[in-house]
mmCIF file of C-alpha atoms in Angstrom:
data_model
loop_
_atom_site.group_PDB
_atom_site.id
_atom_site.type_symbol
_atom_site.label_atom_id
_atom_site.label_comp_id
_atom_site.label_asym_id
_atom_site.label_seq_id
_atom_site.Cartn_x
_atom_site.Cartn_y
_atom_site.Cartn_z
ATOM 1 C CA MET Q 1 -20.026 -52.333 66.840
ATOM 2 C CA LEU Q 2 -22.112 -49.530 68.821
ATOM 3 C CA GLN Q 3 -23.681 -47.000 66.765
ATOM 4 C CA VAL Q 4 -24.793 -43.755 68.038
ATOM 5 C CA ARG Q 5 -27.191 -41.818 66.209
ATOM 6 C CA HIS Q 6 -26.986 -38.121 66.557
ATOM 7 C CA ARG Q 7 -30.154 -36.293 66.078
ATOM 8 C CA CYS Q 8 -29.842 -33.273 63.661
ATOM 9 C CA LYS Q 9 -31.283 -30.176 65.218
ATOM 10 C CA ARG Q 10 -32.692 -27.535 62.910
ATOM 11 C CA ARG Q 11 -31.667 -24.162 63.968
ATOM 12 C CA PRO Q 12 -34.300 -21.764 63.605
ATOM 13 C CA CYS Q 13 -34.091 -19.295 60.587
ATOM 14 C CA ALA Q 14 -32.236 -16.127 61.245
ATOM 15 C CA LEU Q 15 -34.356 -13.219 60.612
ATOM 16 C CA HIS Q 16 -33.447 -10.063 58.991
ATOM 17 C CA PRO Q 17 -32.736 -6.931 61.153
ATOM 18 C CA LEU Q 18 -35.622 -5.220 59.841
ATOM 19 C CA PHE Q 19 -37.898 -7.862 61.294
ATOM 20 C CA ARG Q 20 -36.309 -7.408 64.651
ATOM 21 C CA ARG Q 21 -37.182 -3.717 65.077
ATOM 22 C CA ARG Q 22 -39.958 -2.751 67.235
ATOM 23 C CA ASN Q 23 -43.406 -1.255 65.964
ATOM 24 C CA LEU Q 24 -43.663 -3.644 63.143
ATOM 25 C CA ILE Q 25 -47.104 -5.135 62.826
ATOM 26 C CA GLY Q 26 -48.272 -7.822 60.580
ATOM 27 C CA CYS Q 27 -44.845 -8.660 58.991
ATOM 28 C CA THR Q 28 -44.278 -12.017 57.305
ATOM 29 C CA SER Q 29 -41.058 -13.915 57.054
ATOM 30 C CA LEU Q 30 -39.918 -17.162 55.029
ATOM 31 C CA CYS Q 31 -38.650 -19.928 57.240
ATOM 32 C CA LEU Q 32 -35.824 -21.436 55.474
ATOM 33 C CA CYS Q 33 -36.165 -24.817 57.219
ATOM 34 C CA THR Q 34 -39.605 -25.657 56.401
ATOM 35 C CA GLY Q 35 -40.257 -23.459 53.430
ATOM 36 C CA ARG Q 36 -43.597 -22.194 55.068
ATOM 37 C CA VAL Q 37 -44.491 -18.388 55.070
ATOM 38 C CA LEU Q 38 -45.126 -17.356 58.651
ATOM 39 C CA SER Q 39 -47.348 -14.283 59.793
ATOM 40 C CA VAL Q 40 -46.275 -12.985 62.865
ATOM 41 C CA CYS Q 41 -48.185 -10.047 64.972
ATOM 42 C CA LEU Q 42 -45.937 -7.909 66.799
ATOM 43 C CA SER Q 43 -46.625 -5.680 69.525
ATOM 44 C CA SER Q 44 -44.953 -2.090 69.933
ATOM 45 C CA GLU Q 45 -43.182 -3.282 73.163
ATOM 46 C CA HIS Q 46 -41.512 -6.593 72.226
ATOM 47 C CA ARG Q 47 -39.073 -7.588 69.665
ATOM 48 C CA LEU Q 48 -39.608 -10.534 67.305
ATOM 49 C CA PRO Q 49 -39.039 -13.949 68.866
ATOM 50 C CA GLN Q 50 -36.089 -16.049 67.406
ATOM 51 C CA SER Q 51 -38.485 -18.898 66.477
ATOM 52 C CA VAL Q 52 -42.267 -18.762 65.269
ATOM 53 C CA SER Q 53 -44.784 -21.525 65.003
ATOM 54 C CA CYS Q 54 -47.420 -21.668 62.389
ATOM 55 C CA GLY Q 55 -50.553 -21.631 64.730
ATOM 56 C CA SER Q 56 -53.948 -21.197 63.848
ATOM 57 C CA ARG Q 57 -53.906 -17.752 64.968
ATOM 58 C CA GLU Q 58 -51.137 -16.830 62.566
ATOM 59 C CA LEU Q 59 -53.030 -18.640 59.649
ATOM 60 C CA ARG Q 60 -56.197 -16.655 60.449
ATOM 61 C CA ILE Q 61 -54.233 -13.247 60.194
ATOM 62 C CA TRP Q 62 -52.639 -14.283 56.985
ATOM 63 C CA SER Q 63 -56.023 -15.100 55.497
ATOM 64 C CA LYS Q 64 -57.244 -11.713 56.546
ATOM 65 C CA LEU Q 65 -54.262 -9.933 54.948
ATOM 66 C CA LYS Q 66 -54.976 -11.842 51.744
ATOM 67 C CA MET Q 67 -58.616 -10.526 51.638
ATOM 68 C CA VAL Q 68 -57.605 -6.920 52.524
ATOM 69 C CA SER Q 69 -55.325 -6.708 49.360
ATOM 70 C CA PRO Q 70 -58.132 -7.004 46.713
ATOM 71 C CA ALA Q 71 -60.423 -4.882 48.696
ATOM 72 C CA ILE Q 72 -57.880 -1.839 48.570
ATOM 73 C CA ALA Q 73 -57.231 -2.548 44.961
ATOM 74 C CA LEU Q 74 -60.996 -2.304 44.476
ATOM 75 C CA ALA Q 75 -61.118 0.746 46.341
ATOM 76 C CA PHE Q 76 -58.696 2.491 44.184
ATOM 77 C CA LEU Q 77 -60.260 1.346 41.075
ATOM 78 C CA PRO Q 78 -62.855 4.254 40.539
ATOM 79 C CA PHE Q 79 -60.106 6.758 41.171
ATOM 80 C CA LEU Q 80 -58.004 5.166 38.517
ATOM 81 C CA LEU Q 81 -60.749 4.894 35.873
ATOM 82 C CA THR Q 82 -61.310 8.649 36.455
ATOM 83 C CA LEU Q 83 -57.899 9.698 35.833
ATOM 84 C CA ILE Q 84 -57.877 7.588 32.827
ATOM 85 C CA ILE Q 85 -60.982 9.209 31.363
ATOM 86 C CA ARG Q 86 -60.160 12.825 32.449
ATOM 87 C CA TYR Q 87 -56.612 12.784 30.989
ATOM 88 C CA ARG Q 88 -57.335 10.365 28.081
ATOM 89 C CA TYR Q 89 -56.159 13.115 25.548
ATOM 90 C CA TYR Q 90 -52.969 13.260 27.096
ATOM 91 C CA PHE Q 91 -52.431 9.697 27.109
ATOM 92 C CA VAL Q 92 -53.161 9.907 23.290
ATOM 93 C CA LEU Q 93 -50.547 12.626 22.962
ATOM 94 C CA LEU Q 94 -48.072 10.800 24.817
ATOM 95 C CA TYR Q 95 -48.408 7.540 22.753
ATOM 96 C CA ARG Q 96 -48.356 9.497 19.381
ATOM 97 C CA ALA Q 97 -45.662 12.009 20.243
ATOM 98 C CA VAL Q 98 -43.388 9.919 22.168
ATOM 99 C CA LEU Q 99 -43.830 6.201 21.809
ATOM 100 C CA ILE Q 100 -44.497 5.967 18.168
ATOM 101 C CA ARG Q 101 -41.742 8.453 17.524
ATOM 102 C CA TRP Q 102 -39.113 6.386 19.736
ATOM 103 C CA VAL Q 103 -40.086 3.081 17.968
ATOM 104 C CA ARG Q 104 -39.786 4.504 14.493
ATOM 105 C CA ASP Q 105 -36.875 6.471 15.100
ATOM 106 C CA CYS Q 106 -35.315 3.002 15.956
ATOM 107 C CA LEU Q 107 -36.434 0.971 13.229
ATOM 108 C CA THR Q 108 -35.858 3.543 10.253
ATOM 109 C CA GLY Q 109 -32.898 5.233 11.563
ATOM 110 C CA LEU Q 110 -34.399 8.679 10.317
ATOM 111 C CA SER Q 111 -35.735 11.256 12.511
ATOM 112 C CA ARG Q 112 -39.232 12.169 12.535
ATOM 113 C CA GLU Q 113 -38.849 15.272 10.449
ATOM 114 C CA GLU Q 114 -37.178 13.449 7.743
ATOM 115 C CA ARG Q 115 -39.743 10.785 7.511
ATOM 116 C CA ALA Q 116 -42.211 13.730 7.151
ATOM 117 C CA PHE Q 117 -40.372 15.242 4.417
ATOM 118 C CA GLN Q 118 -40.313 11.741 2.455
ATOM 119 C CA TYR Q 119 -44.168 11.422 2.919
ATOM 120 C CA ILE Q 120 -44.465 15.164 1.407
ATOM 121 C CA LEU Q 121 -42.172 14.509 -1.250
ATOM 122 C CA THR Q 122 -44.159 11.255 -2.607
ATOM 123 C CA HIS Q 123 -47.560 12.750 -1.929
ATOM 124 C CA ALA Q 124 -47.595 16.371 -2.537
ATOM 125 C CA THR Q 125 -47.607 18.548 -5.663
ATOM 126 C CA PRO Q 126 -44.115 20.284 -5.938
ATOM 127 C CA GLY Q 127 -44.684 24.268 -6.336
ATOM 128 C CA ASP Q 128 -48.197 24.143 -5.015
ATOM 129 C CA ALA Q 129 -47.967 25.508 -1.162
ATOM 130 C CA GLN Q 130 -51.663 24.484 -0.421
ATOM 131 C CA SER Q 131 -50.977 20.754 -1.562
ATOM 132 C CA ILE Q 132 -47.917 20.683 0.478
ATOM 133 C CA LEU Q 133 -49.664 21.911 3.723
ATOM 134 C CA ASP Q 134 -52.632 19.483 3.075
ATOM 135 C CA THR Q 135 -50.176 16.632 2.811
ATOM 136 C CA PHE Q 136 -48.324 17.778 6.058
ATOM 137 C CA ASP Q 137 -51.773 17.990 7.922
ATOM 138 C CA GLN Q 138 -52.569 14.460 6.740
ATOM 139 C CA TRP Q 139 -49.337 13.030 7.637
ATOM 140 C CA CYS Q 140 -49.549 14.709 11.275
ATOM 141 C CA SER Q 141 -53.235 13.630 11.994
ATOM 142 C CA LYS Q 142 -52.945 10.132 10.676
ATOM 143 C CA VAL Q 143 -49.130 8.973 10.754
ATOM 144 C CA GLU Q 144 -47.333 10.618 13.478
ATOM 145 C CA PHE Q 145 -47.628 13.782 15.608
ATOM 146 C CA ILE Q 146 -45.632 17.069 14.692
ATOM 147 C CA SER Q 147 -46.425 20.120 16.866
ATOM 148 C CA ASN Q 148 -46.935 22.375 13.739
ATOM 149 C CA ILE Q 149 -49.588 25.374 13.926
ATOM 150 C CA GLY Q 150 -52.122 23.222 12.299
ATOM 151 C CA PRO Q 151 -55.038 24.059 9.971
ATOM 152 C CA LYS Q 152 -57.410 25.449 12.748
ATOM 153 C CA LYS Q 153 -54.964 27.878 14.318
ATOM 154 C CA GLY Q 154 -53.434 28.501 11.087
ATOM 155 C CA LYS Q 155 -56.770 30.439 9.868
ATOM 156 C CA ILE Q 156 -55.812 33.031 12.731
ATOM 157 C CA LEU Q 157 -52.445 33.427 11.324
ATOM 158 C CA ASP Q 158 -53.930 33.831 7.734
ATOM 159 C CA ARG Q 159 -56.287 36.547 8.943
ATOM 160 C CA LEU Q 160 -53.652 38.519 10.470
ATOM 161 C CA LEU Q 161 -51.606 38.395 7.317
ATOM 162 C CA GLN Q 162 -54.364 39.436 5.218
ATOM 163 C CA GLU Q 163 -55.300 42.269 7.581
ATOM 164 C CA HIS Q 164 -51.818 43.735 7.954
ATOM 165 C CA CYS Q 165 -49.876 42.633 4.913
ATOM 166 C CA PRO Q 166 -46.505 42.560 6.547
ATOM 167 C CA ILE Q 167 -43.502 43.275 4.529
ATOM 168 C CA THR Q 168 -40.721 42.026 7.151
ATOM 169 C CA VAL Q 169 -41.702 38.943 9.342
ATOM 170 C CA LEU Q 170 -39.602 37.337 11.800
ATOM 171 C CA GLU Q 171 -40.444 33.755 12.707
ATOM 172 C CA LEU Q 172 -38.621 32.004 15.578
ATOM 173 C CA GLY Q 173 -38.907 28.372 15.240
ATOM 174 C CA THR Q 174 -38.846 27.135 11.731
ATOM 175 C CA HIS Q 175 -39.042 23.416 12.603
ATOM 176 C CA CYS Q 176 -39.970 21.579 9.429
ATOM 177 C CA GLY Q 177 -41.079 24.717 7.666
ATOM 178 C CA TYR Q 178 -44.957 24.327 7.823
ATOM 179 C CA SER Q 179 -45.743 27.774 9.199
ATOM 180 C CA THR Q 180 -42.920 29.352 6.986
ATOM 181 C CA VAL Q 181 -44.741 27.899 3.836
ATOM 182 C CA ARG Q 182 -48.102 28.989 5.365
ATOM 183 C CA ILE Q 183 -46.904 32.458 6.036
ATOM 184 C CA ALA Q 184 -44.944 33.019 2.524
ATOM 185 C CA ARG Q 185 -48.032 31.852 0.323
ATOM 186 C CA SER Q 186 -49.862 34.975 1.790
ATOM 187 C CA LEU Q 187 -47.313 37.679 1.778
ATOM 188 C CA PRO Q 188 -47.309 40.430 -0.891
ATOM 189 C CA ILE Q 189 -44.806 40.792 -3.501
ATOM 190 C CA GLY Q 190 -41.462 42.096 -2.197
ATOM 191 C CA ALA Q 191 -42.250 40.597 1.398
ATOM 192 C CA ARG Q 192 -39.396 38.709 3.041
ATOM 193 C CA ILE Q 193 -39.251 36.259 6.033
ATOM 194 C CA TYR Q 194 -36.324 35.821 8.158
ATOM 195 C CA SER Q 195 -36.767 32.325 9.777
ATOM 196 C CA VAL Q 196 -34.704 31.233 12.631
ATOM 197 C CA GLU Q 197 -34.016 27.515 13.657
ATOM 198 C CA MET Q 198 -31.337 26.304 15.889
ATOM 199 C CA ASP Q 199 -31.510 22.624 14.976
ATOM 200 C CA GLU Q 200 -29.179 22.261 11.888
ATOM 201 C CA ARG Q 201 -30.900 18.829 11.050
ATOM 202 C CA ASN Q 202 -34.503 20.309 11.133
ATOM 203 C CA ALA Q 203 -33.292 23.296 9.280
ATOM 204 C CA GLN Q 204 -32.244 21.014 6.489
ATOM 205 C CA VAL Q 205 -35.658 19.331 6.276
ATOM 206 C CA ALA Q 206 -37.377 22.727 6.513
ATOM 207 C CA GLU Q 207 -35.199 24.377 3.562
ATOM 208 C CA LYS Q 208 -35.971 21.497 1.408
ATOM 209 C CA ILE Q 209 -39.681 21.734 2.045
ATOM 210 C CA ILE Q 210 -39.728 25.497 1.783
ATOM 211 C CA ARG Q 211 -37.881 25.092 -1.754
ATOM 212 C CA LEU Q 212 -40.231 22.310 -2.735
ATOM 213 C CA ALA Q 213 -43.202 24.679 -2.136
ATOM 214 C CA GLY Q 214 -41.463 27.176 -4.737
ATOM 215 C CA PHE Q 215 -40.164 29.849 -2.218
ATOM 216 C CA ASP Q 216 -36.504 30.915 -3.031
ATOM 217 C CA GLU Q 217 -33.810 32.705 -0.879
ATOM 218 C CA ASP Q 218 -35.077 36.249 -2.055
ATOM 219 C CA MET Q 219 -38.567 35.552 -0.150
ATOM 220 C CA VAL Q 220 -37.352 33.142 2.669
ATOM 221 C CA GLU Q 221 -33.988 33.277 4.371
ATOM 222 C CA LEU Q 222 -33.340 30.503 6.905
ATOM 223 C CA ILE Q 223 -31.027 31.459 9.548
ATOM 224 C CA VAL Q 224 -29.501 28.325 11.563
ATOM 225 C CA ARG Q 225 -28.605 29.966 14.813
ATOM 226 C CA PRO Q 226 -30.323 30.317 18.407
ATOM 227 C CA SER Q 227 -32.757 33.100 18.568
ATOM 228 C CA ASP Q 228 -30.870 34.826 21.359
ATOM 229 C CA GLU Q 229 -27.906 35.397 19.029
ATOM 230 C CA VAL Q 230 -29.946 36.171 15.988
ATOM 231 C CA ILE Q 231 -32.333 39.067 17.452
ATOM 232 C CA PRO Q 232 -29.376 41.388 18.543
ATOM 233 C CA ARG Q 233 -27.747 41.441 15.078
ATOM 234 C CA LEU Q 234 -30.705 41.650 12.839
ATOM 235 C CA ARG Q 235 -30.129 45.284 11.922
ATOM 236 C CA GLU Q 236 -26.314 44.532 11.511
ATOM 237 C CA ASP Q 237 -26.322 41.350 9.732
ATOM 238 C CA PHE Q 238 -29.560 41.641 7.835
ATOM 239 C CA GLY Q 239 -30.261 45.383 7.413
ATOM 240 C CA VAL Q 240 -33.719 44.905 9.226
ATOM 241 C CA GLU Q 241 -35.086 48.376 10.389
ATOM 242 C CA ARG Q 242 -38.519 47.185 11.506
ATOM 243 C CA LEU Q 243 -40.467 44.172 12.059
ATOM 244 C CA ASP Q 244 -44.077 43.967 10.730
ATOM 245 C CA LEU Q 245 -44.811 40.599 12.260
ATOM 246 C CA VAL Q 246 -43.298 38.342 14.633
ATOM 247 C CA PHE Q 247 -44.514 34.807 14.957
ATOM 248 C CA MET Q 248 -43.032 32.665 18.020
ATOM 249 C CA ASP Q 249 -43.377 28.904 17.712
ATOM 250 C CA HIS Q 250 -39.965 27.717 19.383
ATOM 251 C CA TRP Q 251 -39.196 26.814 22.951
ATOM 252 C CA LYS Q 252 -41.669 28.009 25.299
ATOM 253 C CA ARG Q 253 -39.258 29.162 27.750
ATOM 254 C CA CYS Q 254 -37.479 31.595 25.443
ATOM 255 C CA TYR Q 255 -40.842 33.726 24.468
ATOM 256 C CA LEU Q 256 -40.244 35.940 27.373
ATOM 257 C CA PRO Q 257 -36.552 36.677 26.903
ATOM 258 C CA ASP Q 258 -36.717 36.852 23.156
ATOM 259 C CA LEU Q 259 -39.613 39.314 23.647
ATOM 260 C CA GLN Q 260 -37.436 41.526 25.740
ATOM 261 C CA LEU Q 261 -34.564 41.333 23.506
ATOM 262 C CA LEU Q 262 -36.968 42.626 20.689
ATOM 263 C CA GLU Q 263 -38.270 45.485 22.849
ATOM 264 C CA GLY Q 264 -34.640 46.507 23.558
ATOM 265 C CA SER Q 265 -33.622 46.074 20.012
ATOM 266 C CA GLY Q 266 -35.898 49.065 18.650
ATOM 267 C CA LEU Q 267 -36.965 46.685 15.738
ATOM 268 C CA LEU Q 268 -40.681 46.783 17.104
ATOM 269 C CA GLY Q 269 -42.749 49.756 15.758
ATOM 270 C CA GLU Q 270 -46.075 50.938 16.846
ATOM 271 C CA GLY Q 271 -48.524 48.760 15.345
ATOM 272 C CA SER Q 272 -46.099 45.672 14.971
ATOM 273 C CA ILE Q 273 -47.741 42.359 15.558
ATOM 274 C CA ILE Q 274 -46.447 39.397 17.707
ATOM 275 C CA LEU Q 275 -48.311 36.081 17.421
ATOM 276 C CA ALA Q 276 -47.446 33.328 19.840
ATOM 277 C CA ASP Q 277 -48.428 29.954 19.617
ATOM 278 C CA ASN Q 278 -49.056 27.373 22.281
ATOM 279 C CA VAL Q 279 -49.289 29.857 25.137
ATOM 280 C CA ILE Q 280 -51.819 27.620 27.241
ATOM 281 C CA PHE Q 281 -50.415 24.122 26.420
ATOM 282 C CA PRO Q 282 -47.509 23.673 27.057
ATOM 283 C CA GLY Q 283 -47.936 27.091 28.123
ATOM 284 C CA ALA Q 284 -45.831 30.345 28.683
ATOM 285 C CA PRO Q 285 -47.292 31.910 31.810
ATOM 286 C CA ASN Q 286 -44.275 34.021 32.364
ATOM 287 C CA PHE Q 287 -44.877 35.505 28.982
ATOM 288 C CA LEU Q 288 -48.431 36.277 29.389
ATOM 289 C CA ARG Q 289 -47.806 37.815 32.705
ATOM 290 C CA HIS Q 290 -45.226 40.227 31.451
ATOM 291 C CA VAL Q 291 -47.286 41.182 28.330
ATOM 292 C CA ARG Q 292 -50.449 41.761 30.243
ATOM 293 C CA ARG Q 293 -48.392 44.136 33.095
ATOM 294 C CA SER Q 294 -45.941 46.044 30.816
ATOM 295 C CA GLY Q 295 -48.636 48.140 29.378
ATOM 296 C CA LEU Q 296 -46.765 47.979 26.021
ATOM 297 C CA TYR Q 297 -49.271 45.639 24.153
ATOM 298 C CA GLU Q 298 -52.616 45.213 23.385
ATOM 299 C CA VAL Q 299 -53.250 41.529 24.319
ATOM 300 C CA ARG Q 300 -55.814 39.040 22.878
ATOM 301 C CA VAL Q 301 -55.708 35.380 23.488
ATOM 302 C CA HIS Q 302 -57.401 33.093 20.856
ATOM 303 C CA ARG Q 303 -58.731 30.084 22.398
ATOM 304 C CA ALA Q 304 -58.189 26.852 20.384
ATOM 305 C CA THR Q 305 -57.221 23.131 20.732
ATOM 306 C CA LEU Q 306 -53.941 21.616 20.384
ATOM 307 C CA GLU Q 307 -53.117 20.859 16.826
ATOM 308 C CA TYR Q 308 -53.986 17.481 15.522
ATOM 309 C CA ILE Q 309 -55.180 16.217 19.082
ATOM 310 C CA ARG Q 310 -58.846 17.133 19.949
ATOM 311 C CA GLY Q 311 -59.658 17.476 23.627
ATOM 312 C CA ILE Q 312 -56.430 19.474 24.757
ATOM 313 C CA ARG Q 313 -56.977 23.212 25.376
ATOM 314 C CA ASP Q 314 -54.609 25.734 23.714
ATOM 315 C CA GLY Q 315 -54.408 29.199 22.582
ATOM 316 C CA MET Q 316 -52.416 31.745 20.738
ATOM 317 C CA ALA Q 317 -51.506 35.243 21.954
ATOM 318 C CA GLU Q 318 -51.959 37.958 19.479
ATOM 319 C CA LEU Q 319 -49.913 41.140 20.782
ATOM 320 C CA THR Q 320 -50.144 44.656 19.050
ATOM 321 C CA PHE Q 321 -47.093 46.851 20.007
ATOM 322 C CA LEU Q 322 -48.321 50.134 21.261
ATOM 323 C CA GLY Q 323 -44.870 51.662 21.532
ATOM 324 C CA ILE Q 324 -42.284 52.496 24.468
ATOM 325 C CA LYS Q 325 -43.859 55.133 26.759
#
């Protein structure tokens, strides 16, 4: 029997349409028949050929391309190192405030604020406000980051409380109750704090810490509602006629709208003090622009660093209300 052998002709690999376009230089394609990586130099006036051979010229070009990549990486290395060194404190903040929090939230099933309360409950002395503040500072410095006013900027708040002895205080942003305890311990007898927190879960933690420090509802009233709903009704719902001190430490985008609500409510009198935290970082530029241009305030910005993270510049704005002109 006569056997006829047919030669199996290998068809050239089909190239992706992207590689058949013009103006492509130095593209590489994978040949499905041989498994070799081919390097092709294209001109701007010709299309890719249907089949490409691995010649010596292409191999030389491919070797040059492989040498260029490490060179480019080395060129960007000093720039990358400069960024890391310059913004190293922000990377630390990202790690402590976001990554650690996310991991521990998943592992414990508790919020960061609830973990802070458990630590304070087991390490602080009940009824001792200073012990609770010191324990809070220790937890925020060594365990997890929470954006409280902190001990350094807290001294600015302590000084204002001692100088002005306010009777009626409005706090916007209770969070865990750190600043509430710090204010309450310095107030004279008969003074009252209205502390506003919109997050119900944080408010529950804050109330436990405030009561643990020894301050009852007659001195500290916790209001769990958004600030823009509370401010217009302070006079009607709580009988407030004048605010001697307003401490702002809530969402920074709310600083300006809430200040304008306070201006329109008539609760600010001549000499009323407004203290706003974190006006540099994360920052409240519209708020600062308004108070400087309005002519209603004597403005002083206290330069400081971000609480519990050294190297990040921050500040507090101290405003003295001069009255409506």
